[in-house]
PDB file of C-alpha atoms in Angstrom:
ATOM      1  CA  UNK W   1    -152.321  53.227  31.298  1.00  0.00           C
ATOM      2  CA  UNK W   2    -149.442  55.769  32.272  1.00  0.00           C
ATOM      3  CA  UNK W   3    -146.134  54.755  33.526  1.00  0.00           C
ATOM      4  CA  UNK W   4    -143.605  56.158  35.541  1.00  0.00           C
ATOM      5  CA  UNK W   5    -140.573  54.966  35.775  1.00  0.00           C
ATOM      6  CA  UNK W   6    -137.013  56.176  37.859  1.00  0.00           C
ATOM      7  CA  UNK W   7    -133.929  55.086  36.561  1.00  0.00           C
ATOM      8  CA  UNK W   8    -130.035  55.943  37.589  1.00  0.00           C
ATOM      9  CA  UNK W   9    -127.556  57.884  34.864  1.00  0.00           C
ATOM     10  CA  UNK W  10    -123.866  57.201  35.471  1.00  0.00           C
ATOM     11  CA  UNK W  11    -120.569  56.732  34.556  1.00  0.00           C
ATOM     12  CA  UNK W  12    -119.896  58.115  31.018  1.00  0.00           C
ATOM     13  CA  UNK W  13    -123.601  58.751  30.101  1.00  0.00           C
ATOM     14  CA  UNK W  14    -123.113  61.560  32.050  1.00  0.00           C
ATOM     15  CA  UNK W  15    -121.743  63.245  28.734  1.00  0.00           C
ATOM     16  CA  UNK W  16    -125.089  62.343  26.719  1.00  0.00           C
ATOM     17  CA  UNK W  17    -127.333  65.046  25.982  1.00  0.00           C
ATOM     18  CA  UNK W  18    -131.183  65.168  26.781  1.00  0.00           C
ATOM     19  CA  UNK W  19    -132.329  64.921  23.065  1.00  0.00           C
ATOM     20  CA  UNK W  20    -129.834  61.934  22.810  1.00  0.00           C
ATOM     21  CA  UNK W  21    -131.144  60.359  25.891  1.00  0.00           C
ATOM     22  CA  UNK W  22    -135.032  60.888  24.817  1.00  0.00           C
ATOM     23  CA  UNK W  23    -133.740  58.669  21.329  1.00  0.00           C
ATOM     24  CA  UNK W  24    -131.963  55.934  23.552  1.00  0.00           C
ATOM     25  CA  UNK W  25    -134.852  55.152  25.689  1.00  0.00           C
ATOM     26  CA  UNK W  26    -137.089  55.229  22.317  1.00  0.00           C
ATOM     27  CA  UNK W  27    -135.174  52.433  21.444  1.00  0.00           C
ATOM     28  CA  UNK W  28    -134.807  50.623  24.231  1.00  0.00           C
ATOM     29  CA  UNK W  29    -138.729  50.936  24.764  1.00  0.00           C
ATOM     30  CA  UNK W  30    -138.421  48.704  21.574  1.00  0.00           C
ATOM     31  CA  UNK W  31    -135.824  46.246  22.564  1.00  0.00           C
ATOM     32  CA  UNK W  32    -137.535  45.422  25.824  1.00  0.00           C
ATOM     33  CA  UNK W  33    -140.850  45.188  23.616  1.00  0.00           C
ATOM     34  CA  UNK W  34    -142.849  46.877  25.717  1.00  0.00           C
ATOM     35  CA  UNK W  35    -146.484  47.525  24.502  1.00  0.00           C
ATOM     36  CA  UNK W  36    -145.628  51.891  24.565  1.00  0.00           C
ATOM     37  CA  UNK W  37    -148.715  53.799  23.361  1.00  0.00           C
ATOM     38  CA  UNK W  38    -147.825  56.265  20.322  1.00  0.00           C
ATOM     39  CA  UNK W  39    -149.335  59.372  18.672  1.00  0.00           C
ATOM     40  CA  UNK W  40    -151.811  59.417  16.038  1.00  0.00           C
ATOM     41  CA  UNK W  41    -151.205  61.193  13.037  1.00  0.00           C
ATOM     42  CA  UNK W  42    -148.932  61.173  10.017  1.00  0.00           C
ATOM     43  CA  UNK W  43    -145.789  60.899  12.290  1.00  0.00           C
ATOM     44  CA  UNK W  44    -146.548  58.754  15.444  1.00  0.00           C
ATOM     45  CA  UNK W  45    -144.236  58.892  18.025  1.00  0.00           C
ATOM     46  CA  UNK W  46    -144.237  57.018  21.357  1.00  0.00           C
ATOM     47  CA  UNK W  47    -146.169  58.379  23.845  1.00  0.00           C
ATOM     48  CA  UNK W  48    -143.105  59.965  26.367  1.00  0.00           C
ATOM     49  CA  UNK W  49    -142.163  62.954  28.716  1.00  0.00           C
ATOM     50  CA  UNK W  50    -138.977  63.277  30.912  1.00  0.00           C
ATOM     51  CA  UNK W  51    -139.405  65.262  34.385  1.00  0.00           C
ATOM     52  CA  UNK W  52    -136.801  67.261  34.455  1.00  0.00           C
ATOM     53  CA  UNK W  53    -133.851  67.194  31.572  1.00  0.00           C
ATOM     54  CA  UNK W  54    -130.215  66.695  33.225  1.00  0.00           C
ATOM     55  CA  UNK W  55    -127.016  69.029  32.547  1.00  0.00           C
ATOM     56  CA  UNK W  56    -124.459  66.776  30.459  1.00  0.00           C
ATOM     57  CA  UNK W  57    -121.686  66.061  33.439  1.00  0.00           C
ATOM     58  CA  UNK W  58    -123.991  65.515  35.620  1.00  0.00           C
ATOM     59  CA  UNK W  59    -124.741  61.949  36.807  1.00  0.00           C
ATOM     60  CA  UNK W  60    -128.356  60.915  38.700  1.00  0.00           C
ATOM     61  CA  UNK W  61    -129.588  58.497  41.002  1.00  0.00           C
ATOM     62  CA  UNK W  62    -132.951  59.964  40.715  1.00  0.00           C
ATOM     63  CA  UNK W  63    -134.586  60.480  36.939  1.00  0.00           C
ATOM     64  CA  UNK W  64    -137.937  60.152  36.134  1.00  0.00           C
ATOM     65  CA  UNK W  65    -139.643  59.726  32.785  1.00  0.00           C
ATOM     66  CA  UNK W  66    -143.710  59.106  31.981  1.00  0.00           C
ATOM     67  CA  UNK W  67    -144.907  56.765  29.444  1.00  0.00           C
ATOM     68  CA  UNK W  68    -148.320  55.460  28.418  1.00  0.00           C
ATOM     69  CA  UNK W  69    -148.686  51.341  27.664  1.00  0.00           C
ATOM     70  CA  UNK W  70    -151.642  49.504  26.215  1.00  0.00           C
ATOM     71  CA  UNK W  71    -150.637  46.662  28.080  1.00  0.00           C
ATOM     72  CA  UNK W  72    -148.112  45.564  30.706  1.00  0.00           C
ATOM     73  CA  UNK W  73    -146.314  42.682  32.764  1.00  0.00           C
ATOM     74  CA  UNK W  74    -145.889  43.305  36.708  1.00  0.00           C
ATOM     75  CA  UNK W  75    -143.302  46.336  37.631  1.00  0.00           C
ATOM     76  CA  UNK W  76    -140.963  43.664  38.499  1.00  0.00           C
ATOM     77  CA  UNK W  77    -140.747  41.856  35.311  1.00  0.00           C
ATOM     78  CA  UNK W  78    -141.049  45.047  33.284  1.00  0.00           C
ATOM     79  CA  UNK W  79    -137.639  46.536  35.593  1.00  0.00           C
ATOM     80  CA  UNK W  80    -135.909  43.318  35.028  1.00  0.00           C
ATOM     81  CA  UNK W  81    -137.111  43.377  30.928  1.00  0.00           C
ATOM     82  CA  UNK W  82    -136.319  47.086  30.586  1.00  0.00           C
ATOM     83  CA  UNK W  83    -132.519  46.402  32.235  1.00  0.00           C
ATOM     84  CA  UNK W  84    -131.483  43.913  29.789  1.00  0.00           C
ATOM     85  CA  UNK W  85    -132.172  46.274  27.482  1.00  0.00           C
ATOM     86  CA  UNK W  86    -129.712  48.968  29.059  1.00  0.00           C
ATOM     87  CA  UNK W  87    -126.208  49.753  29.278  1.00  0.00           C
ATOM     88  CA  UNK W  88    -124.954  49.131  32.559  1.00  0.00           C
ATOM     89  CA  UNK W  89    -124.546  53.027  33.546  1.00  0.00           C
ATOM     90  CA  UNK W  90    -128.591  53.428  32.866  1.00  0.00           C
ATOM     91  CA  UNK W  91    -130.665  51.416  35.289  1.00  0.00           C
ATOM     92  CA  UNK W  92    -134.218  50.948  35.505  1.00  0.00           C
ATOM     93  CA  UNK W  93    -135.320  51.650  39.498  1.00  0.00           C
ATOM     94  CA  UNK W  94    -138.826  51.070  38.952  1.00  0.00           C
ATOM     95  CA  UNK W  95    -141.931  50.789  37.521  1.00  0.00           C
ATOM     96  CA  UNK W  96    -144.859  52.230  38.547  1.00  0.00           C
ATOM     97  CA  UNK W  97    -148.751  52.697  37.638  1.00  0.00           C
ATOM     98  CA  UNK W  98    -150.388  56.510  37.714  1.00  0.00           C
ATOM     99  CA  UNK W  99    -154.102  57.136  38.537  1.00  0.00           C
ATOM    100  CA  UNK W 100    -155.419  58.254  35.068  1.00  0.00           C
ATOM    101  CA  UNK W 101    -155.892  61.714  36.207  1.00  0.00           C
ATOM    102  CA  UNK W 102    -152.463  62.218  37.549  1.00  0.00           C
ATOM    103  CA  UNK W 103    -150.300  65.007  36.618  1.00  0.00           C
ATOM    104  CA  UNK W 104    -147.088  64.381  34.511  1.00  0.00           C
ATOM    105  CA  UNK W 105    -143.872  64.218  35.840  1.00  0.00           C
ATOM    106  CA  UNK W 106    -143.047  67.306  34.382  1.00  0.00           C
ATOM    107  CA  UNK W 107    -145.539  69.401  35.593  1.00  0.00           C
ATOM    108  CA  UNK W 108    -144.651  68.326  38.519  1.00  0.00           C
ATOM    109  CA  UNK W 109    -141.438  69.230  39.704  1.00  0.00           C
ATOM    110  CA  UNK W 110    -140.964  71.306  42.192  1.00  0.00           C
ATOM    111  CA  UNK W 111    -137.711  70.531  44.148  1.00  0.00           C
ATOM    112  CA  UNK W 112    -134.143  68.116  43.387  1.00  0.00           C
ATOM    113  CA  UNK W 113    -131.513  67.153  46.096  1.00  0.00           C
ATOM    114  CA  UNK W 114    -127.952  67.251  44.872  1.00  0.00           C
ATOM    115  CA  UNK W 115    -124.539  66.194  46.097  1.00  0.00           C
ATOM    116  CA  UNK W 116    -121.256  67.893  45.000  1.00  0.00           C
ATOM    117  CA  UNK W 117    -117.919  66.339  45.643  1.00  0.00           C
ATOM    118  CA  UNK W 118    -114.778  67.928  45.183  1.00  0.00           C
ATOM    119  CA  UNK W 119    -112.548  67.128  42.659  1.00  0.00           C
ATOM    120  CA  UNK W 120    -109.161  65.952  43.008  1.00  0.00           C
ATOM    121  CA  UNK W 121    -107.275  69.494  42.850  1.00  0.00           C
ATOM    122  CA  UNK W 122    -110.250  71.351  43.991  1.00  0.00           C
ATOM    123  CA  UNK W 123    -110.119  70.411  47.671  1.00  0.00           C
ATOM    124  CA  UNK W 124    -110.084  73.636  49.792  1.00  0.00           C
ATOM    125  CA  UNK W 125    -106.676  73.235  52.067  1.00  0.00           C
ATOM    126  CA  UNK W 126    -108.841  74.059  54.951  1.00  0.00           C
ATOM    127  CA  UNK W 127    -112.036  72.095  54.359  1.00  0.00           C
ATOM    128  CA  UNK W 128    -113.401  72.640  57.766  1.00  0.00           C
ATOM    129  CA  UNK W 129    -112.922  76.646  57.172  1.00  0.00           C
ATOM    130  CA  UNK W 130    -114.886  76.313  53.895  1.00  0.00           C
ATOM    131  CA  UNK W 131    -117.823  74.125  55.435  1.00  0.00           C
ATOM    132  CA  UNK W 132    -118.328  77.099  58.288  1.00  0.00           C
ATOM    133  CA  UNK W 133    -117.981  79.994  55.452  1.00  0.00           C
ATOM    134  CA  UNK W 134    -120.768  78.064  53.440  1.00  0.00           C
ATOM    135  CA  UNK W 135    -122.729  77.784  56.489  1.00  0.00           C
ATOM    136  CA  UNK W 136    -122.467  81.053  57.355  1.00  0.00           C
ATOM    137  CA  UNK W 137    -123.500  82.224  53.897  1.00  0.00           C
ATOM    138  CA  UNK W 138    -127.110  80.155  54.059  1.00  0.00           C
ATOM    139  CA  UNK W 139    -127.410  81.779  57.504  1.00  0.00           C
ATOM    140  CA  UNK W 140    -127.989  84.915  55.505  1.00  0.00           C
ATOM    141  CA  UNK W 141    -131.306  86.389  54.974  1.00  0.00           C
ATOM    142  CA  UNK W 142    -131.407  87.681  51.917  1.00  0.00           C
ATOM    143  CA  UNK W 143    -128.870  86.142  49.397  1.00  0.00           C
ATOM    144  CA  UNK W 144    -129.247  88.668  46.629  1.00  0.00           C
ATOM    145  CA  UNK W 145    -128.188  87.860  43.331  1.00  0.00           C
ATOM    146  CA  UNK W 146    -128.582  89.362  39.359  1.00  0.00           C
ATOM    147  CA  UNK W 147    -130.247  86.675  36.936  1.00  0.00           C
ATOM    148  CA  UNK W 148    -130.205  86.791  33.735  1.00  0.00           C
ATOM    149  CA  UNK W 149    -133.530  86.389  31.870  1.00  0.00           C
ATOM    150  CA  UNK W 150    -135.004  86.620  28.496  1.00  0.00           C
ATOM    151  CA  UNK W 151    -136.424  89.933  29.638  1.00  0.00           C
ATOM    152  CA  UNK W 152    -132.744  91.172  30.674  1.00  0.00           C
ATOM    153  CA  UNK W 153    -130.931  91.393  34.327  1.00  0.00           C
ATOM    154  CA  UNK W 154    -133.025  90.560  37.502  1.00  0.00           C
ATOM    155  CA  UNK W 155    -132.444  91.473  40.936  1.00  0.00           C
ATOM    156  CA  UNK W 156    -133.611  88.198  43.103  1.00  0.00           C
ATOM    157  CA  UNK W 157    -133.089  86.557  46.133  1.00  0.00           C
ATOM    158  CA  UNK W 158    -132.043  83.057  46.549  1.00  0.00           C
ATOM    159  CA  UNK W 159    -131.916  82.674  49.922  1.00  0.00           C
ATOM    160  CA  UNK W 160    -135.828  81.046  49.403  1.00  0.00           C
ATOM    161  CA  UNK W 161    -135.210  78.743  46.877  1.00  0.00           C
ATOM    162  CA  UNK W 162    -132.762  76.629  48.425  1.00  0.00           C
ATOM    163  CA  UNK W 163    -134.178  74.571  50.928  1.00  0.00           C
ATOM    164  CA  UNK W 164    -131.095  73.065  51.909  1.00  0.00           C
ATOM    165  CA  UNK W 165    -128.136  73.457  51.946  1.00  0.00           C
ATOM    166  CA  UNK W 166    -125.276  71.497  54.494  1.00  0.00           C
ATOM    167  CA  UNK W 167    -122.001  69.928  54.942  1.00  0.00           C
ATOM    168  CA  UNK W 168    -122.107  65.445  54.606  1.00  0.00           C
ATOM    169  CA  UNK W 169    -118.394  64.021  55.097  1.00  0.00           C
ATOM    170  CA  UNK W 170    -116.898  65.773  52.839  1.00  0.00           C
ATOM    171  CA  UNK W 171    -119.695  66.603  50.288  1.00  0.00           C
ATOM    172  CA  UNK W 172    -122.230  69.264  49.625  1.00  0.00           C
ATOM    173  CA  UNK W 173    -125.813  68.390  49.787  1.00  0.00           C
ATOM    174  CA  UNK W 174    -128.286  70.815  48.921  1.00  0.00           C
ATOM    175  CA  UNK W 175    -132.238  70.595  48.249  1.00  0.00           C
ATOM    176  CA  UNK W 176    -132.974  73.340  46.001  1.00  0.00           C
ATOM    177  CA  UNK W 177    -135.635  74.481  43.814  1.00  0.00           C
ATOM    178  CA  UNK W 178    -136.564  73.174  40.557  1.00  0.00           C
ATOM    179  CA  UNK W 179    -139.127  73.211  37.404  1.00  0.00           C
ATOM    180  CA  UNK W 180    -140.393  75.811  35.275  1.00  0.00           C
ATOM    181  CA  UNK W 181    -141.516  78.793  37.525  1.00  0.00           C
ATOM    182  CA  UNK W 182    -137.937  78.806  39.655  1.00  0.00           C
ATOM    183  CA  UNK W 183    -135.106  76.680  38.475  1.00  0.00           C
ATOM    184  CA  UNK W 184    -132.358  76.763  40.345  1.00  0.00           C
ATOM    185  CA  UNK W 185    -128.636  74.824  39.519  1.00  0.00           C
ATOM    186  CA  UNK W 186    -126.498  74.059  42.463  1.00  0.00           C
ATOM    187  CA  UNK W 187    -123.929  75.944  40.402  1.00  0.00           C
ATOM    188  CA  UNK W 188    -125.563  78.409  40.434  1.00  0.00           C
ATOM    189  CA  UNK W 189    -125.513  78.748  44.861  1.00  0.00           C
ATOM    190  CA  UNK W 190    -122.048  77.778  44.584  1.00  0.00           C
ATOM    191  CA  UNK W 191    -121.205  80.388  42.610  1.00  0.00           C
ATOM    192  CA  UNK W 192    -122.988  83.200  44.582  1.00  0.00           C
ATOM    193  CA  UNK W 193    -120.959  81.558  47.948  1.00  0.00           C
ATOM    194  CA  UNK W 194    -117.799  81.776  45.802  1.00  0.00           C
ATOM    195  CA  UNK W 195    -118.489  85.506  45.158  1.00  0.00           C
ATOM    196  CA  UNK W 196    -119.867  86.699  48.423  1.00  0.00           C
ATOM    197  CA  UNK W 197    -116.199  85.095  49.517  1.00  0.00           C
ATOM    198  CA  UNK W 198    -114.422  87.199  47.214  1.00  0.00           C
ATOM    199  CA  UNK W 199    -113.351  84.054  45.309  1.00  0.00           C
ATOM    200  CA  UNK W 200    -113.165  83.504  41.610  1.00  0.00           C
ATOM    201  CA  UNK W 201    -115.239  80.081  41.210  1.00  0.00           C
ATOM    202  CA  UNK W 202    -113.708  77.314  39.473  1.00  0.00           C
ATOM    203  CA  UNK W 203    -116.252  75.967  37.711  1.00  0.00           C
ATOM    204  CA  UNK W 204    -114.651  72.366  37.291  1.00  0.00           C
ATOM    205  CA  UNK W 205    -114.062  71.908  41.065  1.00  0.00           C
ATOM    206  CA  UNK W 206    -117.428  69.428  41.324  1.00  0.00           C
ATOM    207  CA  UNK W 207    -119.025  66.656  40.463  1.00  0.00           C
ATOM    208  CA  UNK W 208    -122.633  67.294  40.632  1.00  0.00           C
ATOM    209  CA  UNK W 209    -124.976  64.210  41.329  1.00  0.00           C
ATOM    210  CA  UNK W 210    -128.987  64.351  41.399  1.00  0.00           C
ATOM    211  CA  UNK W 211    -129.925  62.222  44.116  1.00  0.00           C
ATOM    212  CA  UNK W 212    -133.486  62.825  43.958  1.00  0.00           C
ATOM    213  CA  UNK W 213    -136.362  65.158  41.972  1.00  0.00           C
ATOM    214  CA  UNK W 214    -139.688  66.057  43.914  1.00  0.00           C
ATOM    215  CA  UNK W 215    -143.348  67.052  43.789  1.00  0.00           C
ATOM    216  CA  UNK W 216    -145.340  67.883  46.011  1.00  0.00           C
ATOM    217  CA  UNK W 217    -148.456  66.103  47.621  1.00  0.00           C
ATOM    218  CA  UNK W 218    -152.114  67.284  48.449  1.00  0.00           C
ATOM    219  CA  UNK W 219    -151.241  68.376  51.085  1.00  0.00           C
ATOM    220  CA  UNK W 220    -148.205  70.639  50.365  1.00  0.00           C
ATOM    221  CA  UNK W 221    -145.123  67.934  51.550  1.00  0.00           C
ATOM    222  CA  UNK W 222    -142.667  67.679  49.190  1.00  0.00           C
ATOM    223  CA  UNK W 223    -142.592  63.874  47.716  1.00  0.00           C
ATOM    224  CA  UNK W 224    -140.282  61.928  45.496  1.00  0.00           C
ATOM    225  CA  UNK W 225    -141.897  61.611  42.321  1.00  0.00           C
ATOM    226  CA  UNK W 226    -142.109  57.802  42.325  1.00  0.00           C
ATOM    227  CA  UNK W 227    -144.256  57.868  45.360  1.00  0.00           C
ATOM    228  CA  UNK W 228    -147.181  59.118  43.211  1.00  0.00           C
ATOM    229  CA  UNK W 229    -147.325  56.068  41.695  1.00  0.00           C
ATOM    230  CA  UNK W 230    -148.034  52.273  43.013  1.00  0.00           C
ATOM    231  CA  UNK W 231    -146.642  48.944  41.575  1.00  0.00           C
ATOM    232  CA  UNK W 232    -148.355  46.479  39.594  1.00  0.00           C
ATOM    233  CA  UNK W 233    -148.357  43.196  40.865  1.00  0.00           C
TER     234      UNK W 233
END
């Protein structure tokens, strides 16, 4: 049976790497004793796939991960089971069954919301200024940039990739495109306003929170990726 379950990454686990964060939920797959499914072979290994690996510094309300079970409890008891075996800056959000022949988180992603706060330091002495100047830069059509790739500089244009991209309170949001054809970091459209400002970008001036990561549905709508699931009962 495949799993998929959403969990929160805060506080001071912001600073723990992917590979790190792969071997913590390994074990805490075994402290909550839940019946994971492992690899055959010489060196099994439980049966596990993240959606979309997270920057270190950079805290989530919205991660996903895929496992596959042998057996299970409701998604209730399994949420409750899995958070007494967490730290209190990890929490399980739920628990939900795939169809067999759904696709992997990973394959999946297509899109991530983000929020960006200032901080303390960083704040622009005339926020409202900066808030018009960043809309005035998504009201651009293109937003040309160089990329570096594997195959050496790349002219693109970003302008299509971010599919948000607005002022809340005193915060960034921004919906942007993400997975393995066009990945794009909210640094990296901060850092393209910053130049196309003339401003050198400080690249400690946010926090960076994943609020959400996305897929999209049979019909082309972009969905959070819990929704592919359903609970168990």
């Amino acid at each position: 049976m495949k799993i998929r379950i959403k969990f929160l990454k805060q506080g001071s686990m912001k600073f723990v790497g992917h590979l790190d964060m792969m071997r913590y939920f390994q074990k805490a797959m075994r402290r909550a004793q839940v019946d994971i499914r492992y690899s055959e072979g010489f060196s099994p290994h439980q049966i596990m796939s993240f959606a979309a690996p997270l920057g270190v510094g950079i805290t989530s309300n919205g991660e996903y991960l895929d496992i596959e079970v042998l057996s299970t409890d409701s998604s209730k008891i399994m949420v409750d089971r899995l958070n007494q075996a967490m730290v209190e800056e990890i929490r399980v959000l739920s628990y939900r069954r795939l169809e067999d022949s759904g696709k992997s988180a990973m394959s999946l992603v297509c899109a991530a919301d983000y929020t960006l706060e200032f901080r303390e330091g960083y704040i622009p002495g005339d926020l409202d200024g900066f808030f018009r100047s960043l809309q005035d830069f998504y009201g651009q059509d293109p937003i040309m940039i160089v990329k570096q790739t594997k195959r050496g500089h790349k002219e693109m244009d970003l302008k299509p990739l971010i599919y948000q991209l607005e002022r809340r309170g005193d915060k960034i949001f921004t919906r942007v495109s993400t997975g393995s054809t066009d990945n794009i970091k909210p640094e990296l459209v901060m850092e393209t306003f910053y130049q196309s400002m003339g401003w050198e970008y400080p690249k400690f001036a946010f926090q960076i929170q994943r609020e959400e990561v996305y897929g999209r549905d049979s019909a082309g709508l972009l969905v959070p990726l819990e929704k592919f699931g359903e609970d168990i009962e």
